[in-house]
Coordinates of C-alpha atoms in Angstrom, one line a residue:
X1 CA 18.8 -15.2 -23.4
X2 CA 18.3 -16.3 -19.8
X3 CA 16.9 -20.0 -20.6
X4 CA 20.0 -20.3 -22.6
X5 CA 21.1 -21.3 -19.8
X6 CA 19.4 -23.9 -19.1
X7 CA 17.7 -25.3 -22.1
X8 CA 19.3 -24.8 -25.2
X9 CA 22.8 -27.3 -25.7
X10 CA 23.4 -31.4 -25.6
X11 CA 24.3 -30.4 -22.1
X12 CA 20.8 -29.6 -21.3
X13 CA 18.9 -32.5 -22.2
X14 CA 17.1 -33.3 -18.5
X15 CA 16.1 -30.6 -18.4
X16 CA 14.1 -30.0 -22.0
X17 CA 13.0 -33.4 -20.8
X18 CA 11.5 -31.9 -17.4
X19 CA 9.7 -29.4 -19.2
X20 CA 8.9 -32.1 -21.9
X21 CA 6.6 -33.5 -18.3
X22 CA 4.7 -30.4 -18.5
X23 CA 3.4 -30.9 -22.0
X24 CA 6.1 -27.7 -23.5
X25 CA 6.4 -28.8 -27.2
X26 CA 9.5 -27.6 -28.7
X27 CA 8.4 -25.3 -29.9
X28 CA 7.7 -23.5 -27.4
X29 CA 11.1 -24.2 -25.4
X30 CA 13.0 -22.1 -29.1
X31 CA 10.8 -19.0 -27.3
X32 CA 11.2 -16.5 -24.8
X33 CA 10.0 -18.0 -21.9
X34 CA 7.5 -16.4 -19.5
X35 CA 6.5 -16.1 -15.8
X36 CA 3.9 -14.8 -14.9
X37 CA 3.3 -14.2 -11.6
X38 CA -0.3 -15.2 -10.5
X39 CA -1.6 -14.0 -7.1
X40 CA -5.0 -16.3 -7.1
X41 CA -6.8 -17.2 -4.7
X42 CA -10.1 -18.3 -3.2
X43 CA -9.7 -15.9 -0.1
X44 CA -9.1 -12.6 -0.7
X45 CA -11.8 -10.4 -2.7
X46 CA -9.2 -9.1 -4.4
X47 CA -7.3 -12.4 -5.5
X48 CA -10.5 -14.2 -6.9
X49 CA -10.3 -13.2 -10.6
X50 CA -6.8 -13.2 -11.0
X51 CA -7.5 -16.6 -12.9
X52 CA -9.4 -15.0 -15.1
X53 CA -6.5 -11.7 -15.0
X54 CA -3.8 -14.2 -15.9
X55 CA -4.9 -17.1 -19.0
X56 CA -5.4 -13.3 -20.5
X57 CA -1.9 -12.6 -19.3
X58 CA -0.6 -15.7 -20.9
X59 CA -3.1 -14.8 -24.3
X60 CA -0.6 -12.2 -24.9
X61 CA 2.8 -13.4 -24.0
X62 CA 1.2 -16.1 -26.2
X63 CA 0.9 -14.1 -28.8
X64 CA 3.2 -12.1 -29.2
X65 CA 5.5 -14.9 -29.3
X66 CA 5.9 -16.0 -26.1
X67 CA 5.9 -19.1 -24.3
X68 CA 3.9 -17.8 -21.4
X69 CA 4.1 -19.3 -17.4
X70 CA 2.4 -19.7 -14.5
X71 CA 3.8 -20.0 -10.5
X72 CA 1.9 -17.7 -7.4
X73 CA 1.7 -15.8 -5.1
X74 CA 1.0 -15.1 -2.0
X75 CA -1.3 -13.2 -0.3
X76 CA -2.9 -12.2 2.8
X77 CA -6.1 -10.5 2.9
X78 CA -6.2 -8.0 5.6
X79 CA -9.6 -6.4 5.8
X80 CA -10.5 -10.2 7.1
X81 CA -7.0 -10.1 8.9
X82 CA -8.3 -6.5 10.8
X83 CA -8.6 -7.5 14.5
X84 CA -6.9 -10.3 16.0
X85 CA -3.4 -11.5 16.0
X86 CA -4.4 -12.1 12.3
X87 CA -3.0 -9.0 10.7
X88 CA 1.1 -9.9 12.6
X89 CA 1.0 -12.0 9.8
X90 CA 0.1 -8.9 6.8
X91 CA 3.6 -7.1 6.0
X92 CA 6.1 -9.8 6.7
X93 CA 3.9 -10.9 3.8
X94 CA 5.5 -8.4 1.9
X95 CA 9.3 -10.2 2.3
X96 CA 8.0 -14.1 2.0
X97 CA 6.4 -12.4 -1.7
X98 CA 9.6 -10.8 -3.5
X99 CA 11.2 -13.1 -1.2
X100 CA 10.2 -16.6 -3.1
X101 CA 9.6 -15.2 -6.2
X102 CA 13.1 -14.1 -6.9
X103 CA 13.8 -18.5 -6.1
X104 CA 11.0 -18.9 -8.2
X105 CA 12.5 -17.2 -10.3
X106 CA 16.8 -17.5 -10.5
X107 CA 15.6 -21.4 -10.4
X108 CA 13.7 -21.7 -13.6
X109 CA 15.8 -19.1 -15.4
X110 CA 12.7 -16.7 -16.8
X111 CA 13.0 -14.4 -20.0
X112 CA 10.5 -12.3 -18.2
X113 CA 7.7 -10.8 -16.0
X114 CA 3.8 -10.7 -16.0
X115 CA 3.5 -10.0 -12.2
X116 CA 0.3 -10.3 -11.2
X117 CA -1.0 -8.5 -8.3
X118 CA -3.8 -7.5 -6.5
X119 CA -4.1 -6.3 -2.1
X120 CA -1.9 -4.1 -0.3
X121 CA 1.9 -6.5 0.4
X122 CA 1.6 -7.8 -2.6
X123 CA 1.5 -5.2 -4.7
X124 CA 4.8 -4.3 -3.2
X125 CA 6.1 -7.0 -2.2
X126 CA 6.1 -8.4 -6.2
X127 CA 8.0 -4.3 -7.1
X128 CA 10.3 -5.0 -4.9
X129 CA 11.2 -8.5 -6.0
X130 CA 11.0 -7.0 -9.6
X131 CA 13.7 -4.6 -8.4
X132 CA 15.8 -7.7 -7.1
X133 CA 15.7 -9.7 -10.2
X134 CA 16.6 -6.9 -12.7
X135 CA 14.8 -9.1 -15.9
X136 CA 12.1 -7.1 -18.6
X137 CA 8.5 -6.7 -16.5
X138 CA 5.1 -5.5 -16.8
X139 CA 2.3 -5.7 -13.4
X140 CA -1.3 -5.5 -14.0
X141 CA -3.7 -5.7 -11.1
X142 CA -6.3 -7.4 -10.8
X143 CA -7.8 -3.5 -9.9
X144 CA -10.1 -2.7 -7.7
X145 CA -13.7 -3.6 -6.4
X146 CA -17.5 -1.0 -7.6
X147 CA -18.0 0.9 -4.6
X148 CA -21.2 -0.7 -2.7
X149 CA -24.6 1.0 -1.8
X150 CA -26.6 2.2 1.6
X151 CA -29.9 4.8 2.1
X152 CA -29.0 5.5 -2.2
X153 CA -25.1 6.9 -1.2
X154 CA -21.8 4.8 -2.0
X155 CA -20.5 3.0 0.5
X156 CA -16.8 1.0 0.7
X157 CA -15.6 -1.3 3.6
X158 CA -14.4 1.9 5.4
X159 CA -18.5 2.7 6.0
X160 CA -18.3 -1.2 7.0
X161 CA -15.8 -1.3 10.2
X162 CA -17.2 2.3 10.6
X163 CA -20.6 1.5 10.8
X164 CA -19.7 -1.4 13.9
X165 CA -18.5 1.6 15.8
X166 CA -22.5 2.9 15.1
X167 CA -24.0 -0.1 15.8
X168 CA -21.7 0.1 19.3
X169 CA -22.7 3.5 20.0
X170 CA -27.0 3.2 19.3
X171 CA -26.9 4.9 16.4
X172 CA -28.4 2.1 13.6
X173 CA -30.0 -1.3 15.2
X174 CA -28.3 -4.4 13.6
X175 CA -30.6 -4.6 10.3
X176 CA -29.3 -1.2 9.3
X177 CA -25.4 -2.9 10.2
X178 CA -26.2 -6.1 8.1
X179 CA -27.6 -3.6 5.4
X180 CA -24.1 -2.4 5.0
X181 CA -22.6 -6.2 5.7
X182 CA -24.0 -7.2 2.7
X183 CA -24.4 -4.1 -0.4
X184 CA -20.4 -2.5 1.1
X185 CA -18.8 -4.9 -0.9
X186 CA -20.0 -5.7 -3.8
X187 CA -18.0 -7.6 -6.7
X188 CA -14.2 -8.8 -6.3
X189 CA -11.0 -6.7 -7.0
X190 CA -10.2 -5.1 -4.3
X191 CA -11.7 -2.5 -1.9
X192 CA -12.9 0.4 -3.6
X193 CA -11.5 3.8 -1.4
X194 CA -7.9 4.7 -1.7
X195 CA -6.8 2.5 0.4
X196 CA -3.4 0.5 0.7
X197 CA -4.3 -1.8 -2.5
X198 CA -5.8 0.8 -4.8
X199 CA -2.6 3.6 -3.8
X200 CA 0.1 1.0 -4.6
X201 CA -1.4 -0.2 -7.5
X202 CA -2.2 4.2 -9.4
X203 CA 1.5 3.9 -8.2
X204 CA 2.6 1.5 -9.4
X205 CA 1.3 3.1 -12.7
X206 CA 3.0 5.8 -11.8
X207 CA 6.9 4.2 -11.8
X208 CA 6.4 2.7 -15.3
X209 CA 6.0 -0.5 -14.7
X210 CA 1.8 -0.8 -15.1
X211 CA -0.1 0.2 -18.3
X212 CA -2.4 3.2 -18.0
X213 CA -5.0 1.6 -16.3
X214 CA -4.0 -0.8 -14.1
X215 CA -4.4 0.4 -10.6
X216 CA -8.4 2.4 -11.8
X217 CA -10.1 -0.1 -14.3
X218 CA -12.5 -2.0 -12.6
X219 CA -12.0 -5.3 -11.2
X220 CA -15.3 -6.7 -13.2
X221 CA -14.4 -4.6 -15.8
X222 CA -13.9 -5.7 -19.9
X223 CA -11.4 -3.5 -19.7
X224 CA -9.7 -5.3 -17.7
X225 CA -8.7 -8.3 -19.9
X226 CA -8.1 -6.7 -22.3
X227 CA -5.8 -5.2 -20.0
X228 CA -3.9 -8.1 -18.8
X229 CA -3.4 -9.0 -22.6
X230 CA -2.0 -5.8 -23.9
X231 CA 0.5 -6.5 -20.0
X232 CA 1.0 -9.7 -21.7
X233 CA 2.0 -8.5 -25.0
X234 CA 4.4 -5.7 -24.4
X235 CA 6.5 -7.2 -22.1
X236 CA 8.0 -9.8 -25.3
X237 CA 8.7 -5.8 -26.2
X238 CA 10.2 -4.7 -22.8
X239 CA 12.7 -8.4 -23.8
X240 CA 13.1 -7.3 -27.3
X241 CA 14.6 -4.0 -26.1
X242 CA 15.9 -5.3 -22.9
X243 CA 14.5 -2.2 -20.9
X244 CA 14.7 -3.7 -16.7
X245 CA 13.5 -2.7 -13.4
X246 CA 15.6 -0.6 -12.6
X247 CA 16.1 1.7 -16.0
X248 CA 12.4 2.7 -15.7
X249 CA 12.6 2.9 -11.4
X250 CA 15.2 5.2 -11.1
X251 CA 15.4 8.6 -8.4
X252 CA 12.9 10.0 -10.5
X253 CA 10.2 7.8 -11.4
X254 CA 10.3 7.6 -7.5
X255 CA 10.7 11.4 -6.6
X256 CA 7.4 11.0 -9.3
X257 CA 5.8 8.5 -7.5
X258 CA 5.6 10.5 -4.4
X259 CA 4.3 13.7 -5.8
X260 CA 1.8 11.7 -6.9
X261 CA 0.6 10.3 -3.7
X262 CA 0.4 13.1 -2.5
X263 CA -1.8 14.7 -4.8
X264 CA -4.0 11.2 -4.8
X265 CA -4.3 11.5 -1.7
X266 CA -2.9 7.2 -0.5
X267 CA -2.8 6.0 1.8
X268 CA 0.1 6.3 5.0
X269 CA 1.1 2.7 3.4
X270 CA 2.7 4.2 0.8
X271 CA 5.4 5.5 3.7
X272 CA 6.3 1.8 4.2
X273 CA 6.4 0.9 1.2
X274 CA 8.0 3.2 -0.5
X275 CA 11.6 3.1 0.5
X276 CA 11.3 -0.9 0.6
X277 CA 10.6 -0.5 -3.1
X278 CA 13.6 1.9 -3.0
X279 CA 15.7 -0.4 -1.5
X280 CA 15.6 -3.3 -3.9
X281 CA 16.7 0.2 -6.8
X282 CA 20.0 1.5 -5.0
X283 CA 18.1 4.9 -5.0
X284 CA 18.2 6.9 -1.3
X285 CA 14.8 8.0 0.7
X286 CA 14.2 9.7 3.1
X287 CA 11.2 11.1 4.8
X288 CA 12.1 14.6 4.8
X289 CA 11.6 15.1 1.9
X290 CA 8.7 13.5 1.8
X291 CA 7.2 17.4 3.2
X292 CA 9.8 19.5 0.3
X293 CA 7.0 17.8 -1.9
X294 CA 4.6 17.9 -0.1
X295 CA 4.7 21.6 0.2
X296 CA 4.8 21.9 -3.2
X297 CA 2.1 19.5 -3.9
X298 CA -1.5 20.2 -3.2
X299 CA -4.3 17.3 -3.2
X300 CA -6.1 17.6 -6.0
X301 CA -8.0 13.8 -5.2
X302 CA -10.6 13.3 -2.7
X303 CA -11.0 9.1 -3.0
X304 CA -13.1 6.8 0.1
X305 CA -12.4 7.3 3.2
X306 CA -11.3 10.6 2.8
X307 CA -14.4 12.0 0.0
X308 CA -17.6 11.0 -1.0
X309 CA -15.6 9.2 -4.9
X310 CA -14.1 5.9 -5.1
X311 CA -12.4 4.3 -7.7
X312 CA -14.1 3.8 -10.3
X313 CA -15.3 8.0 -10.6
X314 CA -11.4 8.1 -10.7
X315 CA -11.3 5.7 -13.5
X316 CA -14.1 7.6 -15.7
X317 CA -12.6 10.7 -14.6
X318 CA -9.6 9.9 -16.6
X319 CA -7.5 7.7 -14.2
X320 CA -4.2 8.2 -13.0
X321 CA -3.0 9.6 -16.1
X322 CA -5.3 12.5 -15.9
X323 CA -4.4 13.5 -12.7
X324 CA -0.1 12.8 -13.6
X325 CA -1.3 15.8 -16.9
X326 CA -2.1 18.3 -14.0
X327 CA 1.0 17.4 -12.1
X328 CA 2.3 17.7 -15.6
X329 CA 0.8 21.3 -15.7
X330 CA 2.6 22.8 -13.0
X331 CA 5.8 21.4 -13.6
X332 CA 6.2 19.1 -10.7
X333 CA 7.1 15.8 -12.0
X334 CA 9.6 14.6 -14.3
X335 CA 8.3 12.9 -17.9
X336 CA 11.5 11.7 -19.3
X337 CA 11.7 9.4 -17.4
X338 CA 11.2 5.8 -19.0
X339 CA 8.6 3.6 -18.5
X340 CA 7.2 -0.3 -19.7
X341 CA 5.3 1.1 -23.1
X342 CA 8.9 1.6 -24.0
X343 CA 8.0 5.2 -24.2
X344 CA 9.0 8.3 -21.8
X345 CA 6.2 9.5 -19.3
X346 CA 5.7 12.5 -21.6
X347 CA 4.6 10.4 -24.8
X348 CA 2.6 8.4 -22.8
X349 CA 0.5 11.8 -21.9
X350 CA 0.1 12.7 -24.8
X351 CA -3.6 13.6 -25.4
X352 CA -5.3 12.4 -21.6
X353 CA -6.9 15.0 -19.9
X354 CA -9.0 15.4 -17.2
X355 CA -13.0 14.3 -17.8
X356 CA -14.3 15.1 -14.3
X357 CA -12.6 18.0 -12.2
X358 CA -15.3 17.4 -9.2
X359 CA -12.7 13.5 -8.2
X360 CA -9.6 15.1 -10.3
X361 CA -9.7 19.2 -8.7
X362 CA -7.9 21.6 -10.1
X363 CA -5.0 22.9 -8.7
X364 CA -6.6 26.1 -8.3
X365 CA -9.4 24.5 -6.4
X366 CA -7.6 21.8 -4.8
X367 CA -8.7 20.2 -2.0
X368 CA -5.2 21.8 -0.1
X369 CA -2.6 23.1 -1.4
X370 CA -0.1 20.6 -0.4
X371 CA 0.0 16.9 -0.3
X372 CA -2.0 13.8 0.9
X373 CA 0.9 12.6 3.9
X374 CA 2.4 15.0 6.3
X375 CA 5.4 12.8 7.7
X376 CA 6.3 14.7 11.5
X377 CA 8.8 15.2 14.4
X378 CA 9.5 15.7 18.1
X379 CA 10.7 14.5 20.9
X380 CA 8.0 11.7 20.8
X381 CA 8.8 10.5 17.4
X382 CA 12.6 11.5 16.1
X383 CA 13.3 10.2 13.7
X384 CA 9.0 10.1 12.0
X385 CA 5.9 9.3 12.6
X386 CA 3.1 9.9 9.2
X387 CA -0.2 10.5 8.8
X388 CA -2.9 11.0 6.1
X389 CA -3.6 14.2 6.1
X390 CA -6.3 14.7 3.9
X391 CA -8.4 12.4 5.8
X392 CA -8.4 14.9 9.0
X393 CA -11.4 17.1 9.8
X394 CA -10.1 20.7 10.1
X395 CA -10.1 21.7 14.0
X396 CA -7.4 18.3 15.0
X397 CA -5.5 19.5 12.5
X398 CA -3.8 21.1 16.0
X399 CA -4.6 19.8 19.1
X400 CA -3.5 18.7 22.2
X401 CA -4.5 17.1 24.9
X402 CA -3.8 14.0 27.7
X403 CA -2.4 10.2 26.4
X404 CA -4.5 7.2 27.4
X405 CA -2.4 4.2 26.5
X406 CA -2.7 0.5 25.5
X407 CA -0.3 -1.6 25.2
X408 CA -2.1 -3.8 22.5
X409 CA -4.4 -2.6 20.0
X410 CA -7.5 -4.7 21.6
X411 CA -6.9 -3.2 25.1
X412 CA -7.4 -0.3 23.0
X413 CA -10.2 -1.2 21.0
X414 CA -12.0 -2.5 24.4
X415 CA -11.7 1.1 26.4
X416 CA -13.2 2.9 23.2
X417 CA -16.6 0.4 23.2
X418 CA -16.4 1.4 26.9
X419 CA -16.8 4.3 26.6
X420 CA -13.3 5.4 27.8
X421 CA -12.2 7.2 25.1
X422 CA -14.0 11.0 25.3
X423 CA -13.0 14.1 23.9
X424 CA -9.3 15.7 23.3
X425 CA -8.2 12.9 24.8
X426 CA -4.9 11.1 22.4
X427 CA -5.1 7.9 22.7
X428 CA -1.7 5.6 21.8
X429 CA -1.2 2.4 21.7
X430 CA 2.5 1.4 21.6
X431 CA 4.6 -1.8 21.5
X432 CA 3.0 -2.8 18.3
X433 CA 5.8 -1.7 15.5
X434 CA 7.3 -3.3 13.4
X435 CA 10.0 -6.1 15.5
X436 CA 7.4 -4.9 19.0
X437 CA 4.2 -5.5 17.6
X438 CA 5.6 -8.1 15.8
X439 CA 4.5 -7.7 11.8
X440 CA 2.9 -4.0 12.4
X441 CA -0.7 -4.4 12.5
X442 CA -3.0 -2.2 10.7
X443 CA -5.5 -0.5 13.5
X444 CA -8.5 -0.3 11.6
X445 CA -11.4 -1.8 14.9
X446 CA -10.6 0.7 16.4
X447 CA -10.2 4.0 14.6
X448 CA -13.2 3.7 13.4
X449 CA -14.6 2.8 16.6
X450 CA -13.7 5.8 17.1
X451 CA -14.8 7.4 13.7
X452 CA -18.4 5.8 13.9
X453 CA -19.0 5.9 16.9
X454 CA -18.3 10.0 16.2
X455 CA -14.9 11.2 18.3
X456 CA -13.0 11.2 15.2
X457 CA -13.2 15.2 15.4
X458 CA -12.8 15.1 18.6
X459 CA -10.5 12.0 19.3
X460 CA -6.7 11.6 18.1
X461 CA -4.9 8.2 17.9
X462 CA -0.6 7.4 18.5
X463 CA 0.7 3.8 17.2
X464 CA 4.5 3.3 16.5
X465 CA 1.8 0.5 14.7
X466 CA 0.5 1.5 11.3
X467 CA -3.7 2.2 9.8
X468 CA -5.1 0.9 7.4
X469 CA -5.9 3.2 4.5
X470 CA -9.4 3.3 5.0
X471 CA -8.6 4.8 8.1
X472 CA -9.5 9.3 8.3
X473 CA -9.0 11.3 11.7
X474 CA -6.3 12.1 13.0
X475 CA -5.1 8.8 12.8
X476 CA -0.6 9.5 12.9
X477 CA 1.5 6.2 12.9
X478 CA 5.1 4.5 12.4
X479 CA 5.6 6.4 14.8
X480 CA 10.0 5.9 15.2
X481 CA 12.0 5.1 17.4
X482 CA 9.0 1.7 18.8
X483 CA 8.3 1.3 22.3
X484 CA 10.8 -1.6 21.7
X485 CA 12.9 0.0 20.3
X486 CA 13.5 2.4 23.4
X487 CA 11.3 5.0 21.7
X488 CA 9.8 7.4 23.7
X489 CA 6.8 6.2 22.8
X490 CA 7.6 3.7 25.8
X491 CA 7.2 5.6 28.7
X492 CA 4.6 7.8 28.0
X493 CA 1.9 8.1 31.1
X494 CA -1.4 8.2 31.7
X495 CA -2.7 11.7 31.3
X496 CA 0.7 13.5 29.6
X497 CA -0.2 16.1 27.4
X498 CA 0.6 15.5 23.5
X499 CA 1.1 19.0 21.2
X500 CA 0.2 17.2 17.5
X501 CA 0.8 20.8 14.7
X502 CA 0.0 19.4 10.9
X503 CA 0.7 21.7 9.3
X504 CA 3.8 22.6 11.3
X505 CA 4.9 19.3 11.0
X506 CA 5.3 18.5 15.0
X507 CA 4.0 16.0 17.7
X508 CA 5.7 16.8 21.5
X509 CA 4.9 15.2 24.4
X510 CA 5.3 17.4 26.5
X511 CA 7.8 15.8 29.9
X512 CA 10.9 17.7 30.3
X513 CA 14.5 15.3 29.4
X514 CA 14.7 15.7 32.9
X515 CA 11.4 13.4 33.8
X516 CA 11.7 11.0 30.4
X517 CA 15.3 10.6 31.5
X518 CA 14.5 8.9 34.6
X519 CA 11.2 7.1 33.2
X520 CA 13.8 5.0 31.8
X521 CA 15.5 4.1 34.3
X522 CA 12.8 3.2 35.8
X523 CA 10.1 1.9 32.9
X524 CA 11.2 -1.1 31.8
X525 CA 11.0 -2.4 27.9
X526 CA 7.6 -4.6 27.8
X527 CA 8.3 -7.5 25.0
X528 CA 6.0 -10.1 23.0
X529 CA 7.4 -13.6 23.0
X530 CA 6.5 -15.1 19.9
X531 CA 8.0 -18.3 18.0
X532 CA 7.8 -19.1 14.3
X533 CA 8.3 -16.7 11.4
X534 CA 7.5 -14.1 13.8
X535 CA 10.6 -14.4 16.3
X536 CA 12.5 -14.2 12.7
X537 CA 10.4 -11.4 11.3
X538 CA 11.5 -9.1 15.1
X539 CA 14.9 -10.0 15.6
X540 CA 15.6 -8.9 10.9
X541 CA 13.2 -6.2 11.1
X542 CA 14.0 -2.5 10.6
X543 CA 12.2 0.3 11.6
X544 CA 9.1 1.9 9.9
X545 CA 11.4 4.8 9.0
X546 CA 13.5 3.1 7.0
X547 CA 10.3 1.0 5.4
X548 CA 10.4 -1.9 7.3
X549 CA 12.6 -3.7 5.1
X550 CA 14.6 -6.9 6.5
X551 CA 18.3 -5.5 6.3
X552 CA 20.2 -7.3 9.7

């Protein structure tokens, strides 16, 4: 055991003295030391309950003969950070989380880990750390929020952002806006649609790193506490059998995750996080493979914002495993992969049933024959860009229109609210990429404003930044190369015609090569002045098509 190098022997008496300072007994020090990485804080709704999850995990570890020791990880609430400078600090925390967790584990010599994440970058950051450290690890998230209810309908955070646009357009009054504000987020937990946090917590199950229900059991259900206890117990089994993250997160498991992503209709942010996790696992990842998998994978779920169902509904329908069961029947996933249960995925899926074919459709009645995400290429994005096509209205799957160009999210939002965006436009927001932002801000505010004003079936939005999983409409992000790297998006002008063909994975700026070369000679690259961590991040981060990993 790793702790043997720190705890046992006369030469480790100084170390033991410090453990005794923590109140640990000789009996506790004789057992495997299990690090419990808890992301509890009092500012993020998805993390407000993680102290209870942590207590349950620790009990499970102790019940199974281990000694649990908690240490923290940070997280940013993307909803609170949205639409201002704070969003520059969201994606960048993914690497802070991975790095700081690595530092804590390596400094203190744990034998196993239980990771307790919940929201957006916290989940992939800890998955990256797990792969990097490669000691026995189990994940248990804090779980999703229950849906709110306004006007007799289920609602979520995306409804709130769209309500702001509706209010600005005069479609609802201040009293109705206030009702949304009070009711759309009724409990703790990760926001209730298939946004980034829930996408990644569901994909954690598919990757084999979380027990059944990790992605879907609501935060406020007692079953979530039971799951946490089982996670604590299960890590002890992994320690005994020496089953490690890179035994589980293999190339086959990552391909399974892409496949499930397509069926579930996950957030486009998964196309940043899965490559980054694969990179830590030493597994090659190509965006081209995404479209190949999408072509053969039906989209079985339309959870909010794509449709009227929510995470609690997916849970009642049988959860992620029920989706995997449908994919298994189509021979679309590799069920021989090992999981944190100590069993194969095939063994885990025995007896699983789809309990609601409206929430999880049967393949013959799929929402579409192809998956929820598409990667587009063309002269505007030669290295690729990403769209959540399952949330795009059929009218916008193919679109051609004039560009309206903005140098920042703030400029765009002001123009939308001023009525300067009209039907047919293709809104372009540049200078918001991983290095150019820096930090690759999510743009839920402009997409929600467009949707709330009733323009989501008439207006496309393209950016080298990214979108929230709560975004719907023809919102195309991750344009690579980004503007600050000299990508074509840096040279788009107002009025240029942009052609989007999502079914054929194409995006083209209808400007000649000669004109583009002329613009490159005449139009200087615009760079933002930044300091501190953002300056270091901008200097080191890769492009979005590589997962915005730190690699320089």
